[in-house]
Short mmCIF file of C-alpha atoms and ligand atoms in Angstrom, two decimals:
data_model
loop_
_atom_site.label_atom_id
_atom_site.label_comp_id
_atom_site.label_asym_id
_atom_site.label_seq_id
_atom_site.Cartn_x
_atom_site.Cartn_y
_atom_site.Cartn_z
CA MET S 11 0.00 0.00 0.00
CA THR S 12 1.65 3.20 -1.11
CA ALA S 13 1.32 6.15 -3.50
CA ASN S 14 2.92 7.06 -6.81
CA PHE S 15 1.60 10.62 -6.94
CA CYS S 16 0.81 13.34 -4.40
CA ASN S 17 -2.90 13.35 -3.63
CA ASN S 18 -2.65 17.04 -2.74
CA CYS S 19 -0.92 18.53 -5.82
CA GLY S 20 -0.51 15.64 -8.29
CA HIS S 21 3.31 15.69 -8.43
CA ALA S 22 5.23 12.37 -8.40
CA VAL S 23 6.16 11.41 -4.82
CA GLU S 24 9.48 10.24 -3.38
CA HIS S 25 9.76 7.42 -0.85
CA ARG S 26 12.06 8.23 2.04
CA VAL S 27 12.04 8.52 5.83
CA PRO S 28 10.91 12.01 6.88
CA ASP S 29 12.91 13.89 9.50
CA GLY S 30 11.94 12.64 12.94
CA ASP S 31 10.12 9.60 11.53
CA HIS S 32 11.27 5.97 11.40
CA LEU S 33 9.67 4.50 8.25
CA PRO S 34 9.75 5.47 4.58
CA ARG S 35 6.73 7.53 3.54
CA ALA S 36 5.35 8.91 0.28
CA ILE S 37 6.65 12.50 0.34
CA CYS S 38 5.86 15.18 -2.25
CA PRO S 39 8.93 17.17 -3.31
CA ALA S 40 6.67 19.90 -4.75
CA CYS S 41 4.31 20.67 -1.86
CA SER S 42 5.90 18.67 1.03
CA HIS S 43 2.67 16.75 1.68
CA ILE S 44 3.16 13.28 3.18
CA GLN S 45 0.72 10.44 2.51
CA TYR S 46 0.41 7.89 5.31
CA PHE S 47 -1.05 4.42 5.11
CA ASN S 48 -2.29 2.88 8.33
CA PRO S 49 -4.18 -0.22 9.45
CA ARG S 50 -7.93 -0.12 9.13
CA VAL S 51 -10.59 -0.95 11.68
CA ILE S 52 -13.37 -3.37 10.79
CA VAL S 53 -16.45 -2.87 12.92
CA GLY S 54 -18.94 -5.68 13.33
CA VAL S 55 -21.87 -6.77 15.44
CA VAL S 56 -23.52 -10.04 16.42
CA PRO S 57 -27.21 -8.99 16.30
CA GLU S 58 -29.40 -10.97 18.69
CA TRP S 59 -33.18 -11.19 18.43
CA GLU S 60 -35.24 -11.55 21.63
CA ASP S 61 -35.66 -15.31 21.14
CA GLY S 62 -31.87 -15.75 21.29
CA ARG S 63 -31.32 -16.30 17.58
CA ILE S 64 -28.62 -14.24 15.90
CA LEU S 65 -28.67 -12.63 12.49
CA MET S 66 -26.31 -14.02 9.87
CA CYS S 67 -25.71 -12.78 6.31
CA ARG S 68 -24.64 -14.73 3.25
CA ARG S 69 -22.01 -12.66 1.42
CA ASN S 70 -23.05 -11.45 -2.01
CA ILE S 71 -19.62 -9.92 -2.77
CA GLU S 72 -16.04 -11.07 -3.02
CA PRO S 73 -14.01 -12.11 -1.16
CA ARG S 74 -15.75 -15.21 0.20
CA ARG S 75 -18.96 -14.73 -1.72
CA GLY S 76 -21.56 -17.29 -0.64
CA LEU S 77 -20.10 -17.78 2.84
CA TRP S 78 -21.68 -16.54 6.07
CA THR S 79 -20.86 -13.66 8.38
CA PHE S 80 -22.50 -11.28 10.80
CA PRO S 81 -22.64 -7.63 9.66
CA ALA S 82 -19.12 -6.12 9.53
CA GLY S 83 -17.24 -3.60 7.44
CA PHE S 84 -14.70 -0.80 7.40
CA MET S 85 -15.13 1.91 9.99
CA GLU S 86 -15.76 5.34 8.45
CA LEU S 87 -14.50 8.78 9.48
CA ASP S 88 -16.45 10.65 12.18
CA GLU S 89 -18.14 7.65 13.75
CA THR S 90 -17.56 5.53 16.84
CA THR S 91 -16.92 1.81 16.56
CA ALA S 92 -20.44 1.10 17.88
CA GLN S 93 -22.03 3.56 15.45
CA GLY S 94 -20.10 1.94 12.62
CA ALA S 95 -21.26 -1.51 13.64
CA ALA S 96 -24.91 -0.36 13.70
CA ARG S 97 -24.46 1.26 10.28
CA GLU S 98 -23.05 -1.96 8.85
CA ALA S 99 -25.97 -3.94 10.27
CA MET S 100 -28.42 -1.65 8.48
CA GLU S 101 -26.45 -1.65 5.21
CA GLU S 102 -25.83 -5.38 5.07
CA SER S 103 -28.99 -6.82 6.58
CA GLN S 104 -31.62 -4.03 6.89
CA ALA S 105 -31.58 -4.66 10.64
CA ASP S 106 -32.02 -1.92 13.24
CA VAL S 107 -29.54 -2.96 15.93
CA ASP S 108 -28.83 -1.51 19.36
CA VAL S 109 -25.08 -2.09 19.64
CA HIS S 110 -24.41 -2.38 23.35
CA SER S 111 -21.07 -3.94 24.26
CA LEU S 112 -17.70 -4.90 22.87
CA LEU S 113 -17.22 -8.66 22.35
CA ALA S 114 -13.82 -9.07 20.70
CA VAL S 115 -10.78 -7.14 19.50
CA ILE S 116 -8.90 -9.20 16.94
CA ASP S 117 -5.59 -8.22 15.32
CA VAL S 118 -5.09 -9.41 11.76
CA PRO S 119 -1.63 -7.98 11.09
CA TYR S 120 -1.02 -9.74 7.79
CA VAL S 121 -3.80 -7.69 6.21
CA SER S 122 -3.24 -4.67 8.52
CA GLN S 123 -6.69 -4.83 10.05
CA VAL S 124 -8.13 -4.68 13.56
CA TYR S 125 -11.59 -6.16 14.09
CA MET S 126 -13.81 -4.63 16.75
CA VAL S 127 -16.82 -6.91 17.16
CA HIS S 128 -19.79 -5.97 19.34
CA ARG S 129 -22.91 -7.53 20.82
CA GLY S 130 -26.19 -6.01 19.70
CA ARG S 131 -29.95 -6.36 20.17
CA MET S 132 -32.30 -6.20 17.19
CA ARG S 133 -34.92 -3.54 17.87
CA SER S 134 -37.36 -5.29 15.53
CA PRO S 135 -37.44 -8.68 13.84
CA HIS S 136 -37.07 -7.05 10.44
CA HIS S 137 -34.10 -8.04 8.26
CA GLY S 138 -33.54 -8.85 4.63
CA PRO S 139 -31.17 -9.11 1.69
CA THR S 140 -29.12 -6.16 0.44
CA PRO S 141 -26.59 -5.64 -2.36
CA GLU S 142 -23.96 -7.01 0.05
CA SER S 143 -25.96 -9.98 1.34
CA SER S 144 -27.82 -12.44 -0.89
CA GLU S 145 -29.66 -13.83 2.12
CA THR S 146 -30.11 -12.95 5.79
CA ARG S 147 -31.28 -15.46 8.35
CA LEU S 148 -31.92 -15.68 12.10
CA MET S 149 -30.10 -18.75 13.43
CA THR S 150 -29.90 -20.67 16.67
CA GLU S 151 -26.43 -21.71 17.81
CA ALA S 152 -27.11 -25.20 16.44
CA GLU S 153 -27.93 -23.74 13.04
CA ILE S 154 -24.66 -21.80 12.60
CA PRO S 155 -22.85 -23.20 9.51
CA TRP S 156 -19.42 -23.44 11.16
CA ASP S 157 -17.81 -24.85 8.02
CA GLU S 158 -19.16 -22.03 5.85
CA ILE S 159 -18.06 -19.01 7.86
CA ALA S 160 -16.44 -16.32 5.70
CA PHE S 161 -13.50 -15.32 7.93
CA PRO S 162 -11.68 -16.71 10.99
CA THR S 163 -12.36 -13.42 12.79
CA VAL S 164 -16.07 -14.13 12.39
CA TRP S 165 -15.66 -17.77 13.45
CA HIS S 166 -13.77 -16.83 16.64
CA SER S 167 -16.16 -14.01 17.49
CA LEU S 168 -19.17 -16.32 17.24
CA LYS S 169 -17.46 -18.90 19.46
CA TYR S 170 -16.78 -16.18 22.05
CA PHE S 171 -20.35 -14.95 21.83
CA PHE S 172 -21.98 -18.32 22.46
CA ALA S 173 -19.48 -19.36 25.15
CA ASP S 174 -20.04 -16.14 27.08
CA ARG S 175 -23.80 -16.41 26.74
CA ALA S 176 -23.80 -19.99 27.98
CA ALA S 177 -21.64 -18.99 30.94
CA GLY S 178 -23.66 -15.85 31.65
CA THR S 179 -20.44 -13.83 31.76
CA PRO S 180 -20.01 -11.39 28.86
CA GLN S 181 -16.37 -10.49 28.36
CA ILE S 182 -14.15 -8.62 25.94
CA HIS S 183 -11.90 -11.10 24.18
CA THR S 184 -8.59 -10.25 22.55
CA LEU S 185 -6.89 -12.32 19.89
CA SER S 186 -4.09 -11.96 17.35
CA LEU S 187 -4.40 -14.06 14.25
CA SER S 188 -1.24 -15.22 12.56
CA ARG S 189 -1.23 -16.48 9.02
CA LYS S 190 0.88 -19.50 9.87
CA SER S 191 -1.23 -20.81 12.68
CA ARG S 192 -4.42 -21.21 10.70
CA ASP S 193 -5.88 -23.77 8.41
CA PRO S 194 -5.44 -22.31 4.90
CA ARG S 195 -9.16 -22.65 4.29
CA HIS S 196 -9.66 -20.22 7.15
CA GLN S 197 -7.18 -17.55 6.13
CA GLU S 198 -8.07 -13.92 6.14
CA VAL S 199 -7.48 -12.49 2.69
CA SER S 200 -6.31 -9.04 1.87
CA THR S 201 -9.18 -7.10 0.42
CA GLY S 202 -6.85 -4.53 -1.07
CA GLU S 203 -8.31 -1.09 -1.53
CA PRO S 204 -12.01 -1.61 -2.29
CA LEU S 205 -13.99 -0.81 0.83
CA SER S 206 -17.08 -2.18 -0.79
CA SER S 207 -15.69 -5.69 -0.64
CA PHE S 208 -16.65 -5.85 3.03
CA MET F 8 -9.56 14.53 4.86
CA THR F 9 -9.74 13.91 1.14
CA ALA F 10 -7.70 13.96 -2.06
CA ASN F 11 -7.40 16.38 -4.97
CA PHE F 12 -5.37 14.08 -7.20
CA CYS F 13 -5.16 10.34 -7.83
CA ASN F 14 -2.28 8.85 -5.85
CA ASN F 15 -2.03 6.07 -8.42
CA CYS F 16 -1.79 8.00 -11.73
CA GLY F 17 -1.74 11.71 -10.78
CA HIS F 18 -4.98 12.70 -12.57
CA ALA F 19 -7.43 15.06 -10.82
CA VAL F 20 -10.05 13.06 -8.91
CA GLU F 21 -13.83 13.41 -8.79
CA HIS F 22 -15.85 13.15 -5.60
CA ARG F 23 -18.92 10.97 -5.95
CA VAL F 24 -20.52 7.88 -4.48
CA PRO F 25 -19.18 4.76 -6.22
CA ASP F 26 -21.62 2.09 -7.38
CA GLY F 27 -22.59 -0.08 -4.43
CA ASP F 28 -21.12 2.36 -1.91
CA HIS F 29 -22.93 4.84 0.36
CA LEU F 30 -20.50 7.77 0.80
CA PRO F 31 -18.72 10.08 -1.65
CA ARG F 32 -15.16 8.96 -2.37
CA ALA F 33 -12.20 10.37 -4.30
CA ILE F 34 -12.50 8.53 -7.63
CA CYS F 35 -10.04 8.78 -10.51
CA PRO F 36 -11.76 9.17 -13.92
CA ALA F 37 -8.51 8.18 -15.67
CA CYS F 38 -7.56 4.92 -13.92
CA SER F 39 -10.69 4.21 -11.76
CA HIS F 40 -8.62 4.07 -8.57
CA ILE F 41 -10.54 5.04 -5.42
CA GLN F 42 -8.82 6.64 -2.44
CA TYR F 43 -10.36 5.87 0.94
CA PHE F 44 -9.83 7.72 4.19
CA ASN F 45 -10.54 5.82 7.38
CA PRO F 46 -10.14 6.32 11.12
CA ARG F 47 -6.74 5.62 12.57
CA VAL F 48 -5.76 3.49 15.54
CA ILE F 49 -3.54 4.93 18.24
CA VAL F 50 -1.71 2.24 20.18
CA GLY F 51 -0.40 2.98 23.65
CA VAL F 52 0.93 1.28 26.74
CA VAL F 53 1.14 2.04 30.45
CA PRO F 54 4.64 0.65 31.22
CA GLU F 55 4.99 -0.57 34.81
CA TRP F 56 8.32 -1.15 36.54
CA GLU F 57 8.58 -3.88 39.18
CA ASP F 58 8.28 -1.42 42.05
CA GLY F 59 4.83 -0.38 40.77
CA ARG F 60 5.87 2.95 39.30
CA ILE F 61 4.78 3.68 35.75
CA LEU F 62 6.71 5.39 32.99
CA MET F 63 5.52 8.79 31.84
CA CYS F 64 6.88 10.97 29.03
CA ARG F 65 6.85 14.74 28.69
CA ARG F 66 5.86 15.58 25.11
CA ASN F 67 8.57 17.29 23.08
CA ILE F 68 6.33 17.80 20.04
CA GLU F 69 3.07 19.50 19.22
CA PRO F 70 0.24 19.17 19.96
CA ARG F 71 0.39 19.48 23.75
CA ARG F 72 4.14 19.95 23.94
CA GLY F 73 5.29 20.00 27.57
CA LEU F 74 2.38 17.92 28.85
CA TRP F 75 2.61 14.32 30.04
CA THR F 76 1.55 11.03 28.48
CA PHE F 77 2.45 7.37 28.44
CA PRO F 78 3.94 6.08 25.15
CA ALA F 79 1.33 6.13 22.37
CA GLY F 80 1.23 6.73 18.64
CA PHE F 81 -0.28 5.75 15.32
CA MET F 82 -0.41 2.05 14.57
CA GLU F 83 1.63 1.09 11.49
CA LEU F 84 0.90 -1.42 8.74
CA ASP F 85 1.85 -5.07 9.35
CA GLU F 86 1.88 -4.94 13.14
CA THR F 87 -0.50 -5.97 15.91
CA THR F 88 -1.81 -3.42 18.39
CA ALA F 89 0.48 -4.88 21.10
CA GLN F 90 3.51 -4.80 18.80
CA GLY F 91 2.71 -1.20 17.93
CA ALA F 92 2.45 -0.25 21.59
CA ALA F 93 5.85 -1.84 22.33
CA ARG F 94 7.37 -0.02 19.35
CA GLU F 95 6.01 3.30 20.57
CA ALA F 96 7.44 2.67 24.06
CA MET F 97 10.90 2.13 22.56
CA GLU F 98 10.64 5.13 20.22
CA GLU F 99 9.27 7.58 22.77
CA SER F 100 11.00 6.50 25.98
CA GLN F 101 13.80 4.00 25.11
CA ALA F 102 11.96 1.48 27.28
CA ASP F 103 11.83 -2.26 26.51
CA VAL F 104 8.24 -3.14 27.41
CA ASP F 105 6.46 -6.49 27.52
CA VAL F 106 2.95 -5.47 26.43
CA HIS F 107 0.66 -8.01 28.02
CA SER F 108 -3.01 -7.02 28.15
CA LEU F 109 -5.54 -4.58 26.78
CA LEU F 110 -6.61 -1.88 29.25
CA ALA F 111 -8.90 0.45 27.31
CA VAL F 112 -10.54 0.99 23.93
CA ILE F 113 -11.52 4.63 23.53
CA ASP F 114 -13.43 6.08 20.60
CA VAL F 115 -12.57 9.67 19.69
CA PRO F 116 -14.94 10.20 16.75
CA TYR F 117 -14.40 13.95 16.37
CA VAL F 118 -10.81 13.28 15.29
CA SER F 119 -11.62 9.87 13.73
CA GLN F 120 -9.34 7.94 16.08
CA VAL F 121 -9.61 4.79 18.17
CA TYR F 122 -7.21 4.43 21.11
CA MET F 123 -6.11 0.94 22.08
CA VAL F 124 -4.23 1.23 25.38
CA HIS F 125 -2.41 -1.72 26.94
CA ARG F 126 -0.75 -2.68 30.20
CA GLY F 127 2.96 -3.50 29.99
CA ARG F 128 5.91 -4.55 32.14
CA MET F 129 9.30 -2.89 31.72
CA ARG F 130 11.90 -5.60 31.12
CA SER F 131 14.62 -3.34 32.52
CA PRO F 132 14.62 -0.05 34.43
CA HIS F 133 16.21 1.72 31.47
CA HIS F 134 14.38 4.68 29.94
CA GLY F 135 15.32 8.12 28.69
CA PRO F 136 14.51 11.11 26.52
CA THR F 137 14.00 10.85 22.76
CA PRO F 138 13.18 13.33 19.99
CA GLU F 139 9.52 12.89 20.95
CA SER F 140 9.97 13.15 24.74
CA SER F 141 11.97 15.85 26.47
CA GLU F 142 11.90 13.89 29.72
CA THR F 143 10.85 10.42 30.88
CA ARG F 144 10.13 9.63 34.50
CA LEU F 145 8.96 6.70 36.63
CA MET F 146 6.09 7.89 38.79
CA THR F 147 4.02 6.54 41.65
CA GLU F 148 0.28 7.10 41.42
CA ALA F 149 0.63 10.05 43.82
CA GLU F 150 3.19 11.64 41.52
CA ILE F 151 1.02 11.63 38.37
CA PRO F 152 0.50 15.26 37.27
CA TRP F 153 -3.24 14.95 36.68
CA ASP F 154 -3.57 18.59 35.64
CA GLU F 155 -0.78 18.30 33.10
CA ILE F 156 -1.92 15.25 31.15
CA ALA F 157 -1.71 15.74 27.39
CA PHE F 158 -5.01 14.12 26.30
CA PRO F 159 -8.27 12.98 27.94
CA THR F 160 -7.69 9.50 26.49
CA VAL F 161 -4.48 9.34 28.52
CA TRP F 162 -6.17 10.74 31.62
CA HIS F 163 -8.99 8.17 31.51
CA SER F 164 -6.64 5.29 30.75
CA LEU F 165 -4.47 6.12 33.76
CA LYS F 166 -7.53 6.31 36.02
CA TYR F 167 -8.65 2.88 34.76
CA PHE F 168 -5.17 1.48 35.29
CA PHE F 169 -4.84 2.57 38.91
CA ALA F 170 -8.43 1.70 39.81
CA ASP F 171 -8.04 -1.83 38.43
CA ARG F 172 -4.69 -2.30 40.15
CA ALA F 173 -6.11 -1.16 43.50
CA ALA F 174 -9.06 -3.53 43.10
CA GLY F 175 -6.89 -6.40 41.87
CA THR F 176 -9.24 -6.90 38.91
CA PRO F 177 -7.73 -5.97 35.55
CA GLN F 178 -10.45 -5.26 32.99
CA ILE F 179 -10.85 -3.94 29.48
CA HIS F 180 -12.60 -0.59 29.59
CA THR F 181 -14.53 0.97 26.74
CA LEU F 182 -15.31 4.64 26.39
CA SER F 183 -16.52 7.06 23.73
CA LEU F 184 -15.38 10.63 24.11
CA SER F 185 -17.66 13.34 22.86
CA ARG F 186 -16.40 16.83 22.25
CA LYS F 187 -19.29 18.40 24.08
CA SER F 188 -19.02 16.48 27.30
CA ARG F 189 -15.48 17.51 28.14
CA ASP F 190 -13.82 20.43 29.75
CA PRO F 191 -12.29 22.43 26.87
CA ARG F 192 -8.87 22.18 28.48
CA HIS F 193 -9.17 18.43 28.07
CA GLN F 194 -10.23 18.30 24.44
CA GLU F 195 -8.58 15.98 22.02
CA VAL F 196 -7.22 17.95 19.09
CA SER F 197 -7.08 16.85 15.52
CA THR F 198 -3.50 16.18 14.60
CA GLY F 199 -4.26 16.32 10.90
CA GLU F 200 -1.99 14.35 8.70
CA PRO F 201 1.42 14.37 10.39
CA LEU F 202 1.94 11.00 12.02
CA SER F 203 5.00 12.29 13.78
CA SER F 204 2.91 14.57 15.93
CA PHE F 205 2.06 11.63 18.15
ZN1 ZN P 305 2.28 17.61 -3.57
ZN1 ZN P 306 -5.77 7.56 -11.44
#
């Protein structure tokens, strides 16, 4: 992830370590603007209906089209992580969700992402398909398709959610995923630039 | 935060909502590249020496030069939040810190930042000034200069740290800061683009 041209003035950039910095950056020799590239936050929520079922979405977009997830996507400017999670729930599943507590913080360094997954309560039973989700479905724990989960972050978050609920002790879980330690079928994939892929 | 020119090909960008998206983005009409701007993660650590004192740094850079903080700065690509916090400790205070647990997740939506603050143990008593810190000092709780803390995120994190330690129950705290609810002297300030300001 870097830049060829200055996004301020359009001049070709140079890559070098700025004074007082420690890593090479994309620096504009014409206007001195520096472009930084930093990890991105993915905000998600496990939406729970009052009968205990949770809302799952079948991905209608790459990567992992056809596999299942709860609503999650890239955090936007000017919002909190909880606001972002509620926005994603509406965009991906039409669900109005009260996002109420943090469930898991998961580092995915090999794609420079941090997942912040929340618990949420559906304010109404309404949900439905969207451009991002070909199908949305309320599921009991027994109905979760564990072998068809889109990402390991989602898989781990769901395990945390159900374990905490069974124990009656909601917690905030932290986890770092490493590429090497996972079954290749369960690798996170870099989504590159397109935000819309989440 | 936006772009005037494409950082891929240098052409002037247009600002419009891409197909399937929901917010205006900087789109290149020449090469179709889209530039996204997302919130940034600030990783920090409260470094504790074996006698219970914690390591504080006096900021040598704007904003809030001269005020006190624990090591914290922008998370970089390809690292975990804990790795980033350890890196910041070394860069800002020369301290070798074993970052071992998450202490606080703090949303600061009005500057599009998320703080991830950790607890850490200093592996040696060594610490010292750096370009970013004019002075570093091990402090007891009674010595913390509460009226000279650089940012409310730092102030709240320190309060959480000492409260948990007194109670013997380390937790992960979550907080959203709102501009309106804070004393103006304790406002976060937007640092704009320069990463080195943290
Ligand atoms: Zn420029
Ligand atoms: Zn272009």
